[in-house]
Coordinates of C-alpha atoms in Angstrom, one line a residue:
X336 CA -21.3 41.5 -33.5
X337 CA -19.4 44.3 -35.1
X338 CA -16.3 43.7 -37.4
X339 CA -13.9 45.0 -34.8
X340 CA -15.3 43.0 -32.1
X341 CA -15.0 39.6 -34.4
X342 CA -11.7 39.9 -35.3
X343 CA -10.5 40.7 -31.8
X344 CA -12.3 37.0 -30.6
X345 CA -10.5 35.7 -33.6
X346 CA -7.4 37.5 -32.3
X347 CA -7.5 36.1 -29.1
X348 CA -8.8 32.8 -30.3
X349 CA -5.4 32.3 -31.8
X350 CA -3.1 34.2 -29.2
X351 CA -4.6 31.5 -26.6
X352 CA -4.2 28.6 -28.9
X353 CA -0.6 29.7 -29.8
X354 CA 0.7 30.2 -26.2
X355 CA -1.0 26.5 -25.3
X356 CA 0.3 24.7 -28.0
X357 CA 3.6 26.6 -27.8
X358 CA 3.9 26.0 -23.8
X359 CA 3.2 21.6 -24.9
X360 CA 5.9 21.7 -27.0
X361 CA 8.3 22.9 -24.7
X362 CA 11.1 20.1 -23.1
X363 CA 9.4 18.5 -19.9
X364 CA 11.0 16.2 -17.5
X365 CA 9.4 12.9 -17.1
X366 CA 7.3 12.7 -14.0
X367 CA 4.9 10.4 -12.3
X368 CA 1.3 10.6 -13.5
X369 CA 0.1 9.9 -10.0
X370 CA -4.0 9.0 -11.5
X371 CA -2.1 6.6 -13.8
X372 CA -0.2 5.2 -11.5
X373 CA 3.1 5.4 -14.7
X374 CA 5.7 7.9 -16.0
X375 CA 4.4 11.1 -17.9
X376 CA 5.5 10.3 -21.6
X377 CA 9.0 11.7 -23.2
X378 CA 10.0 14.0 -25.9
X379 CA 10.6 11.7 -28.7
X380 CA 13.3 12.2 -30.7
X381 CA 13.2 13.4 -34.2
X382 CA 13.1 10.2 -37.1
X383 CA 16.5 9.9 -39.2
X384 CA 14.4 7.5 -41.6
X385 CA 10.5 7.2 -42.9
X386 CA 10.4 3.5 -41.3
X387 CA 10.9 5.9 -38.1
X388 CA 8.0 8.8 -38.6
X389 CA 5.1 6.8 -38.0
X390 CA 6.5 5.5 -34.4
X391 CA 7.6 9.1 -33.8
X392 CA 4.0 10.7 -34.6
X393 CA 2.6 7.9 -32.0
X394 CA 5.4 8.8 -29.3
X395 CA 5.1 12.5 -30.2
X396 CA 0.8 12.4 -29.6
X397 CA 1.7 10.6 -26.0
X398 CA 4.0 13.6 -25.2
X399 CA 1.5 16.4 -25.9
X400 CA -1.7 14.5 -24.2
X401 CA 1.0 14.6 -21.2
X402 CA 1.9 18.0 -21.0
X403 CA -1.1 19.7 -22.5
X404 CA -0.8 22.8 -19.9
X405 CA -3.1 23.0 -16.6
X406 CA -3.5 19.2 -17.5
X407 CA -3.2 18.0 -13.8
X408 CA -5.8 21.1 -12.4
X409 CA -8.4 19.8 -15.8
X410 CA -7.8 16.4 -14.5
X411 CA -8.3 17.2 -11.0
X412 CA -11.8 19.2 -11.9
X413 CA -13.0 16.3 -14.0
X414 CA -12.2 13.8 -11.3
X415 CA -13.9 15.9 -8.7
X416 CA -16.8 16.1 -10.5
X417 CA -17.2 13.2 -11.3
X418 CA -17.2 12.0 -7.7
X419 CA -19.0 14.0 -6.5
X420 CA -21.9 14.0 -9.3
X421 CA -21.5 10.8 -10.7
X422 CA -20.4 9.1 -7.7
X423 CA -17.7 7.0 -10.1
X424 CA -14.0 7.3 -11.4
X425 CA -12.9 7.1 -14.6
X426 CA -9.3 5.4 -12.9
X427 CA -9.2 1.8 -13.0
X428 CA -7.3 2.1 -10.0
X429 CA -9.7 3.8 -7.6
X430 CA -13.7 2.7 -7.4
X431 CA -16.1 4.6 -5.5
X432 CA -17.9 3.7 -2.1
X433 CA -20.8 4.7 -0.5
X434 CA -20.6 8.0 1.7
X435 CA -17.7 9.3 0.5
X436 CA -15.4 6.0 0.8
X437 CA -12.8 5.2 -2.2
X438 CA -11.5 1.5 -2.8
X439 CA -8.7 0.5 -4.2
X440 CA -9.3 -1.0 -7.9
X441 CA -7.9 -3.9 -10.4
X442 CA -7.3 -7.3 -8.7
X443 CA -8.3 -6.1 -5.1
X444 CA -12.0 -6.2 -6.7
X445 CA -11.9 -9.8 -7.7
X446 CA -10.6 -10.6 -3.7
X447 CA -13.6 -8.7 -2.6
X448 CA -15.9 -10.9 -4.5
X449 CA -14.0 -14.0 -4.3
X450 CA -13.8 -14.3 -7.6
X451 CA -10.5 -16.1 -8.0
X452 CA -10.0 -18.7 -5.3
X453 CA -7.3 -20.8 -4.6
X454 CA -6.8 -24.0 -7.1
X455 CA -6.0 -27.1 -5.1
X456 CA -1.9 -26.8 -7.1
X457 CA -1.6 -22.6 -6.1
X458 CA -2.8 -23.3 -2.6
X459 CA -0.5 -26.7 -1.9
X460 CA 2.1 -24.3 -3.2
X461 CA 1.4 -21.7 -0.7
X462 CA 0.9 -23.7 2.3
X463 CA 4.5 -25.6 1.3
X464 CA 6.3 -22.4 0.9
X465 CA 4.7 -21.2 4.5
X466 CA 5.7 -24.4 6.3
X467 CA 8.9 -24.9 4.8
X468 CA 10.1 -21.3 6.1
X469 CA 8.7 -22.3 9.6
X470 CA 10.2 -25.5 9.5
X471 CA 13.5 -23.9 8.6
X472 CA 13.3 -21.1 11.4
X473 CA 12.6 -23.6 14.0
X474 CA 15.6 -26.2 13.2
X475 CA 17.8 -22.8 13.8
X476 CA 15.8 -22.0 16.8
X477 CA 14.1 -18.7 15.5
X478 CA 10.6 -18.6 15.3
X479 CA 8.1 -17.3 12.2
X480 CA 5.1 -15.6 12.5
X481 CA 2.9 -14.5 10.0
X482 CA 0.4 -12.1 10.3
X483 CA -2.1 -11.0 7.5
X484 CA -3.8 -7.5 7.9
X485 CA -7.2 -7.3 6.7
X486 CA -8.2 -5.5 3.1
X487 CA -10.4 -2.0 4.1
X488 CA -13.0 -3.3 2.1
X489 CA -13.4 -6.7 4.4
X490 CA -12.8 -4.4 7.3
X491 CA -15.9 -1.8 6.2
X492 CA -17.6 -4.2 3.3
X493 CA -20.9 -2.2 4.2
X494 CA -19.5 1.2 2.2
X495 CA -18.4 -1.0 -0.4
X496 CA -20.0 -0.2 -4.0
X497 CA -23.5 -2.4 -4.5
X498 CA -22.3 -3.1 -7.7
X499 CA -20.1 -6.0 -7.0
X500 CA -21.4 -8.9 -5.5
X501 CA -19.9 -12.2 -3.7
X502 CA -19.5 -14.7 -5.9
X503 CA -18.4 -17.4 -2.9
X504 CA -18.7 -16.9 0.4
X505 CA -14.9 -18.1 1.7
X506 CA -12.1 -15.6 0.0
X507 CA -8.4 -17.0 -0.2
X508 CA -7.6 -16.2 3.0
X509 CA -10.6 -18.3 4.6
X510 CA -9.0 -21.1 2.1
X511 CA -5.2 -20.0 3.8
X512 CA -6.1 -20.8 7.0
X513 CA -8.7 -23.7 6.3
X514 CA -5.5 -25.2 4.8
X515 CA -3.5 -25.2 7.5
X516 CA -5.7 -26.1 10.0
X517 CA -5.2 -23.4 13.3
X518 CA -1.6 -23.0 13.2
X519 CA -0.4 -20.7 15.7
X520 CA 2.1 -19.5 13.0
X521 CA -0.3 -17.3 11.4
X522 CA -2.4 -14.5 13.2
X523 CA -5.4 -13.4 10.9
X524 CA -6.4 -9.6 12.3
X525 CA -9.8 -9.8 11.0
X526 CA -11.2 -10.2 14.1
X527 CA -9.0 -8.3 16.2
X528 CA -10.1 -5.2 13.2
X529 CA -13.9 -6.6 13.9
X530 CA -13.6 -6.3 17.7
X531 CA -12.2 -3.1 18.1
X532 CA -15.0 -1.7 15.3
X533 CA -17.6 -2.8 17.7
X534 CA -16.4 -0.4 20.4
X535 CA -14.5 2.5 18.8
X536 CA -16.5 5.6 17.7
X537 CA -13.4 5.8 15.1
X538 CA -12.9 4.7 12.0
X539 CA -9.9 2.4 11.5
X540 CA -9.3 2.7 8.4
X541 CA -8.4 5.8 5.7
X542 CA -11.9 6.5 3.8
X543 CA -9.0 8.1 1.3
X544 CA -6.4 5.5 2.0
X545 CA -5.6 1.9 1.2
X546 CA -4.9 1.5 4.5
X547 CA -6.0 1.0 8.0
X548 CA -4.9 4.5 9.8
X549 CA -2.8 4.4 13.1
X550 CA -6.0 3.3 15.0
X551 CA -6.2 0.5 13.0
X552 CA -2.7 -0.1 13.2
X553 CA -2.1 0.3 17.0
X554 CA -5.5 -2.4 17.4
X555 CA -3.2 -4.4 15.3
X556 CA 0.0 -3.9 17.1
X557 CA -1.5 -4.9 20.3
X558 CA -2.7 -8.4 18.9
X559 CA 0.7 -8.7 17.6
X560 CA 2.3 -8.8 20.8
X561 CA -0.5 -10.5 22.4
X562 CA 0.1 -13.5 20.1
X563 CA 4.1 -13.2 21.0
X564 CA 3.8 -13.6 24.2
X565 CA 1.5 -16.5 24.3
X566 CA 4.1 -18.1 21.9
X567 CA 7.1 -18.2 24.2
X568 CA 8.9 -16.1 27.2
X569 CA 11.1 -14.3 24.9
X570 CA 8.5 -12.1 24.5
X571 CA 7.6 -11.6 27.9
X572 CA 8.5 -8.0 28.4
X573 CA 7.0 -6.8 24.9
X574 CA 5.0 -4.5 25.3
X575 CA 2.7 -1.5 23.6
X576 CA 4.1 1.4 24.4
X577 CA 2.1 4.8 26.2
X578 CA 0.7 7.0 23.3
X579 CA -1.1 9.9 22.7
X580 CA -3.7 11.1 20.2
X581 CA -3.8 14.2 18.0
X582 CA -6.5 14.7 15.6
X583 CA -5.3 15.8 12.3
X584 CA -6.3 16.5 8.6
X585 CA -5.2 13.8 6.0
X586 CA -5.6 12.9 2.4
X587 CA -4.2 9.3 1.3
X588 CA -3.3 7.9 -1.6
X589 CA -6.6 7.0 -3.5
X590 CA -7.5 10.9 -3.8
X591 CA -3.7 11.1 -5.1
X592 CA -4.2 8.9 -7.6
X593 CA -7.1 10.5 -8.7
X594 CA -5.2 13.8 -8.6
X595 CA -6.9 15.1 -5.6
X596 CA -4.6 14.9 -2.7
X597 CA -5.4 18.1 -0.5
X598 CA -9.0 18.6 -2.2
X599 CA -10.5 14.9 -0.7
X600 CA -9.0 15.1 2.9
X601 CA -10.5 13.9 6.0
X602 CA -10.1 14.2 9.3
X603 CA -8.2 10.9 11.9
X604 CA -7.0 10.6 14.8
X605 CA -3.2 10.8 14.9
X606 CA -1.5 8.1 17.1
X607 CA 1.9 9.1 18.6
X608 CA 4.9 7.1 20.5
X609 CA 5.3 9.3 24.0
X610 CA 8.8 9.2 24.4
X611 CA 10.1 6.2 21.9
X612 CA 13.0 4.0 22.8
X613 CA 13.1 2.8 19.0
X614 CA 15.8 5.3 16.8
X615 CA 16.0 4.8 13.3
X616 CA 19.4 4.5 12.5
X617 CA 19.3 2.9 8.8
X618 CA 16.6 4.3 6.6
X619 CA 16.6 3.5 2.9
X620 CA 12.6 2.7 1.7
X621 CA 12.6 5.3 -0.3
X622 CA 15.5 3.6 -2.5
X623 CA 15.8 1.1 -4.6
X624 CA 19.2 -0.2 -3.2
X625 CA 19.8 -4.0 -2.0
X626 CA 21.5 -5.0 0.8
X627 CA 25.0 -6.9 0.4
X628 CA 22.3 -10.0 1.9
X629 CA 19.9 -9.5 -0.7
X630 CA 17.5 -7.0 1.1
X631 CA 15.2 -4.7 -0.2
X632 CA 14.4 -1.0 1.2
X633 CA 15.9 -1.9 4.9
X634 CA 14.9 0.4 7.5
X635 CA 16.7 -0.4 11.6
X636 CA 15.8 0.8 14.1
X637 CA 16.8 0.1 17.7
X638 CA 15.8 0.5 21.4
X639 CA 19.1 0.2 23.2
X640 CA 17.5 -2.8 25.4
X641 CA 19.5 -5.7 25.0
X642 CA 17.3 -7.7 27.2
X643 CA 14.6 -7.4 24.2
X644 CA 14.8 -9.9 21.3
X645 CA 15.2 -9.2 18.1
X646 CA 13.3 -9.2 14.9
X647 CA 13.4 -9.4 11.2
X648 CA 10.0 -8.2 9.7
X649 CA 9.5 -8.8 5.9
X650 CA 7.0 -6.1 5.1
X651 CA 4.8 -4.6 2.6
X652 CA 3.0 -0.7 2.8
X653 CA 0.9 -1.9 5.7
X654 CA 3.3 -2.0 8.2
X655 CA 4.5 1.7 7.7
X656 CA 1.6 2.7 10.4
X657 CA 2.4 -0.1 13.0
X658 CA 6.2 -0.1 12.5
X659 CA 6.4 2.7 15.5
X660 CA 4.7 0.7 18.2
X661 CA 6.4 -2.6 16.8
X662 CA 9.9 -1.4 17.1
X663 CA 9.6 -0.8 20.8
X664 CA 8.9 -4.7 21.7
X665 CA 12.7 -5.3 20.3
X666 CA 16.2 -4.7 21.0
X667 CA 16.6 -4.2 17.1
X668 CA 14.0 -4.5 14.4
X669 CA 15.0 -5.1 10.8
X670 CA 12.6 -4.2 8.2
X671 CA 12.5 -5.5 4.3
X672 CA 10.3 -4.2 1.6
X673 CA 9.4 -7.3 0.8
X674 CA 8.1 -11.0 0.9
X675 CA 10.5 -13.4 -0.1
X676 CA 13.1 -15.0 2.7
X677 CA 17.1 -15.9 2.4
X678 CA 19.4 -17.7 4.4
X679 CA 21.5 -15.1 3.7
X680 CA 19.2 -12.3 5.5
X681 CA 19.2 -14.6 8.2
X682 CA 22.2 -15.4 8.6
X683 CA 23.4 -11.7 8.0
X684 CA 20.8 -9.7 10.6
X685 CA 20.6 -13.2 13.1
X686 CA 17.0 -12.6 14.6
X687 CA 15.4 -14.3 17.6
X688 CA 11.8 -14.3 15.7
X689 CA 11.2 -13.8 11.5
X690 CA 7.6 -11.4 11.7
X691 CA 6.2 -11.5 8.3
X692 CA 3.0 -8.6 7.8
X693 CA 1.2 -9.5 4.6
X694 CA -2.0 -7.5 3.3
X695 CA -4.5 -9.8 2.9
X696 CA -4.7 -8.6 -1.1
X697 CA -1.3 -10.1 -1.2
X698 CA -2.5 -13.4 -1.4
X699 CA -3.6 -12.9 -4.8
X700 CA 0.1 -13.1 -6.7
X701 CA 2.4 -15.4 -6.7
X702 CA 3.8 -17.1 -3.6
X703 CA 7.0 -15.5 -1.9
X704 CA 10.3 -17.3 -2.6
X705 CA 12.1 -19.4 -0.3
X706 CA 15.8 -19.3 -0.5
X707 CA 16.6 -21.5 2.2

C-alpha cells in the first residue's frame, strides 16, 4: 500500500470515528428501548464534586451504549440473524419456537413447564378472593364471570422450543379450577381454543404476537356469550354479531421487542364488525389517568339498545381483539385496565354482570384486590 493511500484509510478511519462519536454525544430524548422492554438512558449531568465523577462515568457509559448511532438498525441485524441462523434470541423477553414461532419469555416459561405451582396458602388466597367478589356481586344482584384465555404456548405447545420440558403435568390453572370444583363462575377457553384448532385451517393465534389474533378472539367471544346465556335470560338476546374477513399483513409485538416489527410479519386473517352498533365514546388506554372511582385506562362504548344489559369488564391486553364483538351483546360496556374490583366502580358504572378476562399467565402474580 502506497504512503498516499495509507494515510487516506487513516484519514477516513478518523473522519468516521469523529462524526460517530461526535453524533453519541449529542442531547437525545429519552425513548423506549422496545428489545428491552425500559427507557433509553439520559444525558447525565456534569459532577459538582469527586464523590459525584465515578456515578457520572457509570451514567455517562449507559448514555453512549444508548445512542451509539444506527444502534436500533445494528440491533435489528444482529437479532435477525440470529433468528434466523441460530434459531435463538439474545432478549430475555422473547424465546424462539419451532417454524418460525416466537414465545413470550421470563415467568411465562416457568407456567409453561409448571414449574411454580400453587402452594396450598397462595391458592386458598386466590380462590377466597374469587368467591368473595362473587358472593359480593350476587347479594347486590349482579352477576361475576370470569373467564381465563389460554397462554399461545398451551394453545400451540407443539411449536414450543424442546428445550423446556414439563416439570408436572397440572399448571395453576388446572389447580384454579380443581379448587373450585366446576363453578359456573369461571369459563376456562382452553377447550373452546382446542375445538376450534381441530377444524380451522387458521391459526388462532399471532406466530409474532403474545396473543391469540381476532380468530382466536371471535372463537372466544362466541363461548362468552354462549356461557351468558346459559347463566340467566338477561342474556337472551346477546348475540355475535355478522363479520367479515380480510386477510392482511401483521407484525406483533415479540418481533417489536426484538426490534423487528415490519421485517418478521406474517400474514392473518382480519376479523371485522359489519356495521357495529357499539361507538366508543370514552377512550383513555393509552393514558395513565384514573377514574374519579378508582379506574384504570377506561374505555365505553355503547350500542344505543337499552333492552341489552350492561357490563363492567376488568381487562388485561387480551381483550383488545374480542372487545369489538363483546361490546355488541350490551347496552353499555365499561372497560378497566385492570384486575382488582371496588365498590366504588360498582357503584359508580352500576352493571347488570362484572366480566373479568384474565390471561391464563396472569395467574402467576399476586391475587387481584378486593375492595368490597
Amino acid at each position: 500500500m502506497s504512503t498516499l493511500s495509507h494515510y487516506l484509510m487513516i484519514a477516513v478511519t478518523s473522519i468516521t470515528l469523529t462524526i460517530f462519536c461526535g453524533l453519541s454525544l449529542l442531547p437525545h430524548e429519552v425513548r423506549m428501548m422496545d428489545s428491552e422492554l425500559r427507557l433509553s438512558s439520559p444525558m447525565p449531568k456534569l459532577p459538582s464534586s469527586l464523590d459525584q465523577f465515578s456515578q457520572f462515568t457509570k451514567e455517562f457509559d449507559a448514555y453512549l451504549n444508548d445512542n451509539v448511532p444506527m444502534r436500533s438498525q445494528l440491533v435489528s441485524l444482529r437479532n435477525l440473524a440470529r433468528l434466523k441462523f441460530f434459531n435463538e434470541t439474545q432478549s430475555t423477553f422473547v424465546i424462539a419456537g419451532q417454524d418460525g414461532w416466537l414465545y413470550l419469555g421470563g415467568t411465562s416459561i416457568n407456567y409453561f413447564r409448571n414449574s411454580y405451582p400453587y402452594t396450598d396458602e397462595s391458592l386458598s388466597t386466590w380462590v377466597a378472593m374469587l368467591e368473595k367478589r362473587k358472593t359480593w356481586l350476587k347479594d347486590r344482584g349482579i352477576d361475576y364471570l370470569l373467564v381465563i384465555a389460554p397462554n399461545k404456548s398451551t394453545a400451540y405447545p407443539e411449536f414450543y422450543p424442546k428445550k423446556y420440558n414439563k416439570v408436572r403435568p397440572d399448571s395453576r390453572c388446572d389447580q384454579l379450577l380443581e379448587k373450585v370444583g366446576g363453578s359456573d363462575y369461571i369459563l376456562d377457553l382452553r377447550p373452546a381454543i382446542a375445538r376450534e384448532r381441530e377444524k380451522s385451517k387458521d391459526l388462532l393465534y399471532f406466530k409474532t404476537d403474545t396473543h391469540w389474533n381476532d380468530l382466536g378472539a371471535l372463537a372466544g367471544a362466541r363461548e362468552i356469550v354462549d356461557r351468558l346465556k346459559k347463566r340467566s335470560d338477561l342474556f337472551e338476546k346477546a348475540t355475535i354479531p355478522e363479520v367479515q374477513f380480510q386477510t392482511e399483513e401483521y407484525s406483533g409485538d415479540l418481533a417489536r421487542m426484538l426490534d423487528l416489527e415490519g421485517i418478521l410479519s406474517e400474514s392473518t386473517r382480519a376479523v371485522k364488525v359489519v356495521n357495529p352498533k357499539a361507538r366508543t365514546i370514552r377512550d383513555e388506554t393509552s393514558t395513565s389517568n384514573t377514574t374519579s372511582a378508582g379506574g384504570k385506562r377506561i374505555l365505553v362504548s355503547r350500542t344505543g339498545d337499552e333492552s341489552l344489559p350492561k357490563a363492567l369488564f376488568l381487562r388485561d391486553s387480551f381483550t383488545t381483539a374480542i372487545q369489538p364483538y363483546l361490546s355488541e351483546c350490551f347496552s353499555e360496556s365499561v372497560y378497566f385496565w385492570q384486575h382488582d374490583l371496588s365498590s366504588k366502580l360498582i357503584d359508580a358504572h352500576k352493571p347488570d354482570i362484572v366480566v373479568e378476562i384474565l390471561c391464563e399467565r396472569l395467574l402467576m402474580d399476586k391475587e387481584p384486590e378486593n375492595e368490597l
